[in-house]
């Protein structure tokens, strides 16, 4: 089984996020594997261990992304590929990323491609489905269970807390939802082995792409933090007066009635 995982390096949203000049300030931020991509890596390893084959983790990023790719190798992936856009592109969007990934994948004869459901920073949930569309293969999003029997696949997907069972076939792209599995921590032997596993680096040129081919279709105009939460109001006095005051406040301050 030829398995590919799409992995994004993201900043840790558990950390305090600051914005300067309309951009998220990356100085001092902690960077991690996008948490949904950890489920994707774990699932890929489990499928490989059950069915045989190879797991390749691929990321569009910069040299810094090597660290997260090495972590994926330490978890148990076999190979990693970094598509480094640092020298070629200043700006990109979901189209850019999906186009680059699909050009990389188009001749790889992937049986299974696993992406995360969503990146916790960009949060559009577009890259996986876009890659599948560009490769012209089926895709199922937000999966919580994957069973493969020959080329037949049964998938359970999470639909806002309910479950939907879908049957489909390989080659297939799925996106991983929380609950799919319990991602392992890299073990010490895993970390040592990862140092010797292949991590290839490609640039746009290697994929016969130039900047125009992957030019972003959208432009981010502004990024801002949500307004600070104001302290709540406690109404006092007779119940009937409190209700009157509440209705008044909903009308004049909250302007919701
Ligand atoms: C060259 C370049 C420059 C960029 N410049 C900017 C910028 O200036 N400002 C800005 O705000 N954003 C920038 N971006 C980020 C970009 O807009 C999106 O963050 C990115 O395309 C993914 O969208 P998303 O974060 O919504 O991911 P989602 O679609 O939510 O991600 C879902 C899944 O897709 C896969 N995936 C997502 N991104 C990658 C990746 N890079 N590599 C491999 N798999 C991936 C993962 O499996 C992930 O879990 C740039 C991207 C590129 C490629």
CSV table of C-alpha atoms and ligand atoms in Angstrom, one decimal:
chain,number,residue,atom,x,y,z
A,1,UNK,CA,0.0,0.0,0.0
A,2,UNK,CA,1.5,3.3,-1.1
A,3,UNK,CA,0.3,5.8,1.5
A,4,UNK,CA,0.9,9.6,1.6
A,5,UNK,CA,0.2,11.9,4.5
A,6,UNK,CA,-0.3,15.7,3.9
A,7,UNK,CA,1.2,17.5,6.9
A,8,UNK,CA,1.2,21.2,7.8
A,9,UNK,CA,3.5,22.9,10.3
A,10,UNK,CA,1.4,25.2,12.4
A,11,UNK,CA,1.9,27.4,15.4
A,12,UNK,CA,0.6,26.1,18.7
A,13,UNK,CA,-2.8,27.8,19.3
A,14,UNK,CA,-2.5,26.9,22.9
A,15,UNK,CA,0.1,29.6,23.1
A,16,UNK,CA,-0.7,33.3,23.2
A,17,UNK,CA,-1.1,34.7,19.7
A,18,UNK,CA,-0.1,38.3,18.9
A,19,UNK,CA,-0.6,40.2,15.7
A,20,UNK,CA,1.6,42.8,14.2
A,21,UNK,CA,1.3,44.5,10.8
A,22,UNK,CA,-1.7,42.5,9.9
A,23,UNK,CA,0.2,39.2,10.3
A,24,UNK,CA,0.4,36.7,13.1
A,25,UNK,CA,3.6,37.3,14.9
A,26,UNK,CA,5.7,34.2,14.7
A,27,UNK,CA,8.5,35.4,17.0
A,28,UNK,CA,8.7,33.2,20.0
A,29,UNK,CA,5.7,31.1,18.8
A,30,UNK,CA,5.8,27.4,19.4
A,31,UNK,CA,5.5,25.3,16.1
A,32,UNK,CA,4.0,21.9,16.0
A,33,UNK,CA,2.6,19.3,13.6
A,34,UNK,CA,-1.0,20.4,12.9
A,35,UNK,CA,-2.9,18.2,15.5
A,36,UNK,CA,-5.3,16.7,12.9
A,37,UNK,CA,-2.3,15.6,10.8
A,38,UNK,CA,-1.0,13.6,13.8
A,39,UNK,CA,-4.2,11.5,13.5
A,40,UNK,CA,-3.4,11.2,9.8
A,41,UNK,CA,0.2,10.1,10.4
A,42,UNK,CA,-0.9,7.6,13.1
A,43,UNK,CA,-3.6,6.1,10.8
A,44,UNK,CA,-1.1,5.8,7.9
A,45,UNK,CA,1.3,3.9,10.1
A,46,UNK,CA,-1.4,1.6,11.4
A,47,UNK,CA,-2.6,0.8,7.8
A,48,UNK,CA,0.9,0.2,6.7
A,49,UNK,CA,1.6,-2.1,9.6
A,50,UNK,CA,-1.6,-4.1,8.8
A,51,UNK,CA,-1.3,-4.2,5.1
A,52,UNK,CA,2.3,-3.6,4.3
A,53,UNK,CA,3.7,-0.8,2.1
A,54,UNK,CA,5.2,2.6,2.8
A,55,UNK,CA,4.2,5.9,4.4
A,56,UNK,CA,5.5,9.1,3.0
A,57,UNK,CA,4.8,12.4,4.7
A,58,UNK,CA,4.8,15.5,2.5
A,59,UNK,CA,4.7,19.1,3.4
A,60,UNK,CA,4.7,22.4,1.6
A,61,UNK,CA,6.7,24.7,3.8
A,62,UNK,CA,10.1,26.1,4.5
A,63,UNK,CA,13.4,24.8,5.9
A,64,UNK,CA,11.9,25.0,9.4
A,65,UNK,CA,9.3,22.4,8.5
A,66,UNK,CA,12.1,19.8,8.5
A,67,UNK,CA,11.7,19.6,12.3
A,68,UNK,CA,8.0,18.5,12.1
A,69,UNK,CA,8.8,16.1,9.3
A,70,UNK,CA,11.5,14.5,11.4
A,71,UNK,CA,9.0,14.1,14.2
A,72,UNK,CA,6.6,12.3,11.7
A,73,UNK,CA,9.5,10.0,10.8
A,74,UNK,CA,10.2,9.4,14.5
A,75,UNK,CA,6.5,8.4,14.9
A,76,UNK,CA,7.1,5.7,12.3
A,77,UNK,CA,6.7,7.2,8.8
A,78,UNK,CA,9.2,5.8,6.3
A,79,UNK,CA,10.0,8.8,4.2
A,80,UNK,CA,9.4,12.6,4.2
A,81,UNK,CA,9.3,15.2,1.4
A,82,UNK,CA,9.6,18.9,2.0
A,83,UNK,CA,8.5,21.1,-0.9
A,84,UNK,CA,10.3,24.2,0.0
A,85,UNK,CA,8.7,27.4,-1.4
A,86,UNK,CA,10.8,29.9,0.5
A,87,UNK,CA,12.8,31.2,-2.5
A,88,UNK,CA,10.0,31.1,-5.0
A,89,UNK,CA,6.8,32.4,-3.3
A,90,UNK,CA,6.0,35.3,-0.9
A,91,UNK,CA,2.3,34.6,-0.7
A,92,UNK,CA,0.1,31.5,-1.2
A,93,UNK,CA,-3.4,30.4,-0.4
A,94,UNK,CA,-5.3,27.0,-0.4
A,95,UNK,CA,-5.1,26.9,-4.2
A,96,UNK,CA,-1.3,27.3,-4.1
A,97,UNK,CA,-0.8,24.5,-1.6
A,98,UNK,CA,-3.2,22.1,-3.2
A,99,UNK,CA,-1.8,22.7,-6.7
A,100,UNK,CA,1.7,22.1,-5.5
A,101,UNK,CA,0.7,18.9,-3.6
A,102,UNK,CA,-1.3,17.5,-6.5
A,103,UNK,CA,1.6,18.1,-8.9
A,104,UNK,CA,3.9,16.3,-6.6
A,105,UNK,CA,1.4,13.4,-6.1
A,106,UNK,CA,0.1,13.0,-9.7
A,107,UNK,CA,2.6,10.4,-10.8
A,108,UNK,CA,3.1,8.7,-7.4
A,109,UNK,CA,0.4,6.1,-7.8
A,110,UNK,CA,-0.8,6.7,-4.2
A,111,UNK,CA,-3.3,4.2,-3.0
A,112,UNK,CA,-4.3,6.2,0.0
A,113,UNK,CA,-3.7,9.9,0.9
A,114,UNK,CA,-4.5,11.1,4.4
A,115,UNK,CA,-4.8,14.7,5.3
A,116,UNK,CA,-6.0,16.5,8.4
A,117,UNK,CA,-9.6,17.6,8.6
A,118,UNK,CA,-8.5,21.2,9.1
A,119,UNK,CA,-5.4,23.2,9.9
A,120,UNK,CA,-5.7,24.8,13.3
A,121,UNK,CA,-4.2,28.1,12.0
A,122,UNK,CA,-5.6,28.7,8.5
A,123,UNK,CA,-8.7,26.6,9.3
A,124,UNK,CA,-10.3,26.4,5.9
A,125,UNK,CA,-10.4,22.6,5.6
A,126,UNK,CA,-9.9,23.0,1.8
A,127,UNK,CA,-6.5,21.5,1.0
A,128,UNK,CA,-7.4,17.8,1.2
A,129,UNK,CA,-10.6,18.0,-0.9
A,130,UNK,CA,-8.8,20.3,-3.4
A,131,UNK,CA,-6.0,17.8,-3.8
A,132,UNK,CA,-8.4,15.0,-4.4
A,133,UNK,CA,-10.3,17.0,-7.0
A,134,UNK,CA,-7.1,17.9,-8.8
A,135,UNK,CA,-6.0,14.2,-8.8
A,136,UNK,CA,-9.6,13.2,-9.8
A,137,UNK,CA,-9.9,10.6,-7.0
A,138,UNK,CA,-12.7,10.2,-4.5
A,139,UNK,CA,-12.5,11.8,-1.0
A,140,UNK,CA,-14.2,11.5,2.3
A,141,UNK,CA,-13.8,14.2,5.0
A,142,UNK,CA,-13.8,14.1,8.8
A,143,UNK,CA,-13.3,10.3,9.1
A,144,UNK,CA,-13.3,8.6,12.5
A,145,UNK,CA,-12.8,5.0,11.2
A,146,UNK,CA,-11.1,3.4,8.2
A,147,UNK,CA,-11.4,-0.2,7.1
A,148,UNK,CA,-9.6,-1.5,4.0
A,149,UNK,CA,-10.4,-4.8,2.4
A,150,UNK,CA,-8.5,-5.2,-0.9
A,151,UNK,CA,-9.4,-2.1,-2.9
A,152,UNK,CA,-12.8,-1.7,-1.0
A,153,UNK,CA,-12.9,0.8,1.8
A,154,UNK,CA,-15.5,1.4,4.5
A,155,UNK,CA,-15.3,4.8,6.2
A,156,UNK,CA,-17.1,6.2,9.1
A,157,UNK,CA,-17.3,9.9,9.1
A,158,UNK,CA,-18.3,12.3,11.8
A,159,UNK,CA,-21.3,14.5,10.9
A,160,UNK,CA,-21.6,17.0,13.7
A,161,UNK,CA,-21.6,14.2,16.3
A,162,UNK,CA,-23.6,11.7,14.3
A,163,UNK,CA,-21.9,9.0,12.2
A,164,UNK,CA,-22.2,8.3,8.5
A,165,UNK,CA,-20.9,5.1,6.9
A,166,UNK,CA,-19.6,5.3,3.4
A,167,UNK,CA,-18.3,2.6,1.1
A,168,UNK,CA,-15.8,3.6,-1.6
A,169,UNK,CA,-12.6,2.3,-3.3
A,170,UNK,CA,-8.9,3.0,-3.5
A,171,UNK,CA,-7.3,5.2,-4.6
A,172,UNK,CA,-8.8,7.5,-2.1
A,173,UNK,CA,-8.1,10.7,-0.1
A,174,UNK,CA,-9.5,11.0,3.4
A,175,UNK,CA,-9.3,13.7,6.0
A,176,UNK,CA,-8.7,12.8,9.7
A,177,UNK,CA,-11.1,13.9,12.5
A,178,UNK,CA,-10.4,13.7,16.2
A,179,UNK,CA,-11.2,10.2,17.5
A,180,UNK,CA,-9.8,8.4,14.5
A,181,UNK,CA,-7.0,7.0,16.7
A,182,UNK,CA,-4.7,7.9,19.5
A,183,UNK,CA,-1.5,9.3,18.0
A,184,UNK,CA,1.7,7.8,19.4
A,185,UNK,CA,4.5,9.8,20.8
A,186,UNK,CA,7.9,9.3,19.1
A,187,UNK,CA,9.9,6.8,21.1
A,188,UNK,CA,13.6,7.3,21.7
A,189,UNK,CA,14.6,4.5,19.2
A,190,UNK,CA,12.1,6.1,16.8
A,191,UNK,CA,13.9,9.5,17.2
A,192,UNK,CA,17.3,7.8,16.6
A,193,UNK,CA,16.0,5.9,13.5
A,194,UNK,CA,14.4,9.1,12.1
A,195,UNK,CA,17.8,10.7,11.7
A,196,UNK,CA,18.7,8.2,9.1
A,197,UNK,CA,15.4,8.1,7.2
A,198,UNK,CA,15.1,9.9,3.9
A,199,UNK,CA,13.9,13.5,3.9
A,200,UNK,CA,13.9,14.8,0.4
A,201,UNK,CA,13.7,18.5,-0.4
A,202,UNK,CA,12.1,19.7,-3.6
A,203,UNK,CA,11.5,23.2,-5.1
A,204,UNK,CA,8.8,24.3,-7.5
A,205,UNK,CA,11.3,23.8,-10.4
A,206,UNK,CA,11.5,20.1,-9.6
A,207,UNK,CA,7.8,19.8,-10.1
A,208,UNK,CA,7.9,21.8,-13.4
A,209,UNK,CA,5.9,24.5,-11.8
A,210,UNK,CA,6.6,28.2,-11.9
A,211,UNK,CA,5.2,31.0,-9.8
A,212,UNK,CA,2.3,31.8,-12.2
A,213,UNK,CA,1.1,28.2,-12.1
A,214,UNK,CA,0.5,28.4,-8.4
A,215,UNK,CA,-0.4,32.1,-8.0
A,216,UNK,CA,-2.9,32.6,-5.1
A,217,UNK,CA,-6.6,33.0,-6.2
A,218,UNK,CA,-7.4,34.9,-3.0
A,219,UNK,CA,-5.8,37.6,-0.9
A,220,UNK,CA,-6.0,38.0,2.9
A,221,UNK,CA,-7.0,41.6,3.5
A,222,UNK,CA,-6.9,41.7,7.3
A,223,UNK,CA,-6.3,39.4,10.3
A,224,UNK,CA,-7.5,40.5,13.7
A,225,UNK,CA,-8.0,39.1,17.2
A,226,UNK,CA,-11.6,38.8,18.6
A,227,UNK,CA,-12.6,41.8,20.9
A,228,UNK,CA,-11.8,41.3,24.5
A,229,UNK,CA,-14.7,39.8,26.4
A,230,UNK,CA,-16.4,42.4,28.6
A,231,UNK,CA,-17.4,41.6,32.2
A,232,UNK,CA,-20.9,40.4,32.6
A,233,UNK,CA,-23.7,42.4,34.3
A,234,UNK,CA,-25.5,41.2,37.4
A,235,UNK,CA,-29.0,42.6,37.6
A,236,UNK,CA,-30.5,43.3,41.1
A,237,UNK,CA,-33.8,44.2,42.7
A,238,UNK,CA,-37.3,42.7,42.2
A,239,UNK,CA,-37.6,39.9,39.6
A,240,UNK,CA,-40.1,41.9,37.6
A,241,UNK,CA,-37.8,44.9,37.5
A,242,UNK,CA,-34.8,42.7,36.5
A,243,UNK,CA,-36.8,41.3,33.6
A,244,UNK,CA,-37.8,44.8,32.5
A,245,UNK,CA,-34.1,45.9,32.8
A,246,UNK,CA,-33.0,42.9,30.8
A,247,UNK,CA,-35.4,43.5,28.0
A,248,UNK,CA,-34.3,47.2,27.9
A,249,UNK,CA,-30.6,46.2,27.8
A,250,UNK,CA,-31.2,43.6,25.1
A,251,UNK,CA,-32.9,46.4,23.1
A,252,UNK,CA,-30.6,49.3,23.7
A,253,UNK,CA,-27.2,47.8,24.4
A,254,UNK,CA,-27.0,44.4,22.8
A,255,UNK,CA,-29.4,45.5,20.1
A,256,UNK,CA,-30.6,41.9,19.6
A,257,UNK,CA,-34.4,42.7,20.0
B,1,LIG,C1,4.0,29.6,-0.4
B,1,LIG,C2,2.9,29.9,0.6
B,1,LIG,C3,2.9,31.2,1.1
B,1,LIG,C4,1.9,31.5,2.1
B,1,LIG,N1,1.8,32.7,2.6
B,1,LIG,C5,0.8,33.0,3.5
B,1,LIG,C6,0.7,34.4,4.0
B,1,LIG,O1,1.5,35.2,3.6
B,1,LIG,N2,-0.2,34.6,4.9
B,1,LIG,C7,-1.1,33.6,5.3
B,1,LIG,O2,-2.0,33.9,6.1
B,1,LIG,N3,-1.0,32.4,4.8
B,1,LIG,C8,-0.1,32.1,3.9
B,1,LIG,N4,0.0,30.8,3.4
B,1,LIG,C9,-0.8,29.7,4.0
B,1,LIG,C10,-2.0,29.4,3.2
B,1,LIG,O3,-2.9,30.5,3.0
B,1,LIG,C11,-2.9,28.3,3.9
B,1,LIG,O4,-2.6,28.3,5.3
B,1,LIG,C12,-2.6,27.0,3.3
B,1,LIG,O5,-2.8,27.0,2.0
B,1,LIG,C13,-3.5,25.9,3.9
B,1,LIG,O6,-4.8,26.3,4.1
B,1,LIG,P1,-5.4,26.1,5.6
B,1,LIG,O7,-4.4,26.6,6.5
B,1,LIG,O8,-6.8,26.6,5.6
B,1,LIG,O9,-5.4,24.5,5.7
B,1,LIG,P2,-6.6,23.5,5.7
B,1,LIG,O10,-7.2,23.4,4.3
B,1,LIG,O11,-7.5,23.7,6.8
B,1,LIG,O12,-5.7,22.2,6.0
B,1,LIG,C14,-6.3,20.9,6.0
B,1,LIG,C15,-5.2,19.9,5.8
B,1,LIG,O13,-4.6,20.0,4.5
B,1,LIG,C16,-3.2,19.7,4.6
B,1,LIG,N5,-2.3,20.8,4.5
B,1,LIG,C17,-2.6,22.1,4.7
B,1,LIG,N6,-1.5,22.9,4.4
B,1,LIG,C18,-0.5,22.1,4.0
B,1,LIG,C19,0.8,22.2,3.7
B,1,LIG,N7,1.4,23.5,3.6
B,1,LIG,N8,1.5,21.2,3.3
B,1,LIG,C20,1.0,19.9,3.4
B,1,LIG,N9,-0.3,19.7,3.7
B,1,LIG,C21,-1.0,20.8,4.1
B,1,LIG,C22,-3.0,19.1,6.1
B,1,LIG,O14,-3.3,17.8,6.0
B,1,LIG,C23,-4.1,19.9,6.8
B,1,LIG,O15,-4.5,19.2,8.0
B,1,LIG,C24,1.0,30.5,2.5
B,1,LIG,C25,1.0,29.2,1.9
B,1,LIG,C26,2.0,28.9,1.0
B,1,LIG,C27,2.1,27.5,0.4
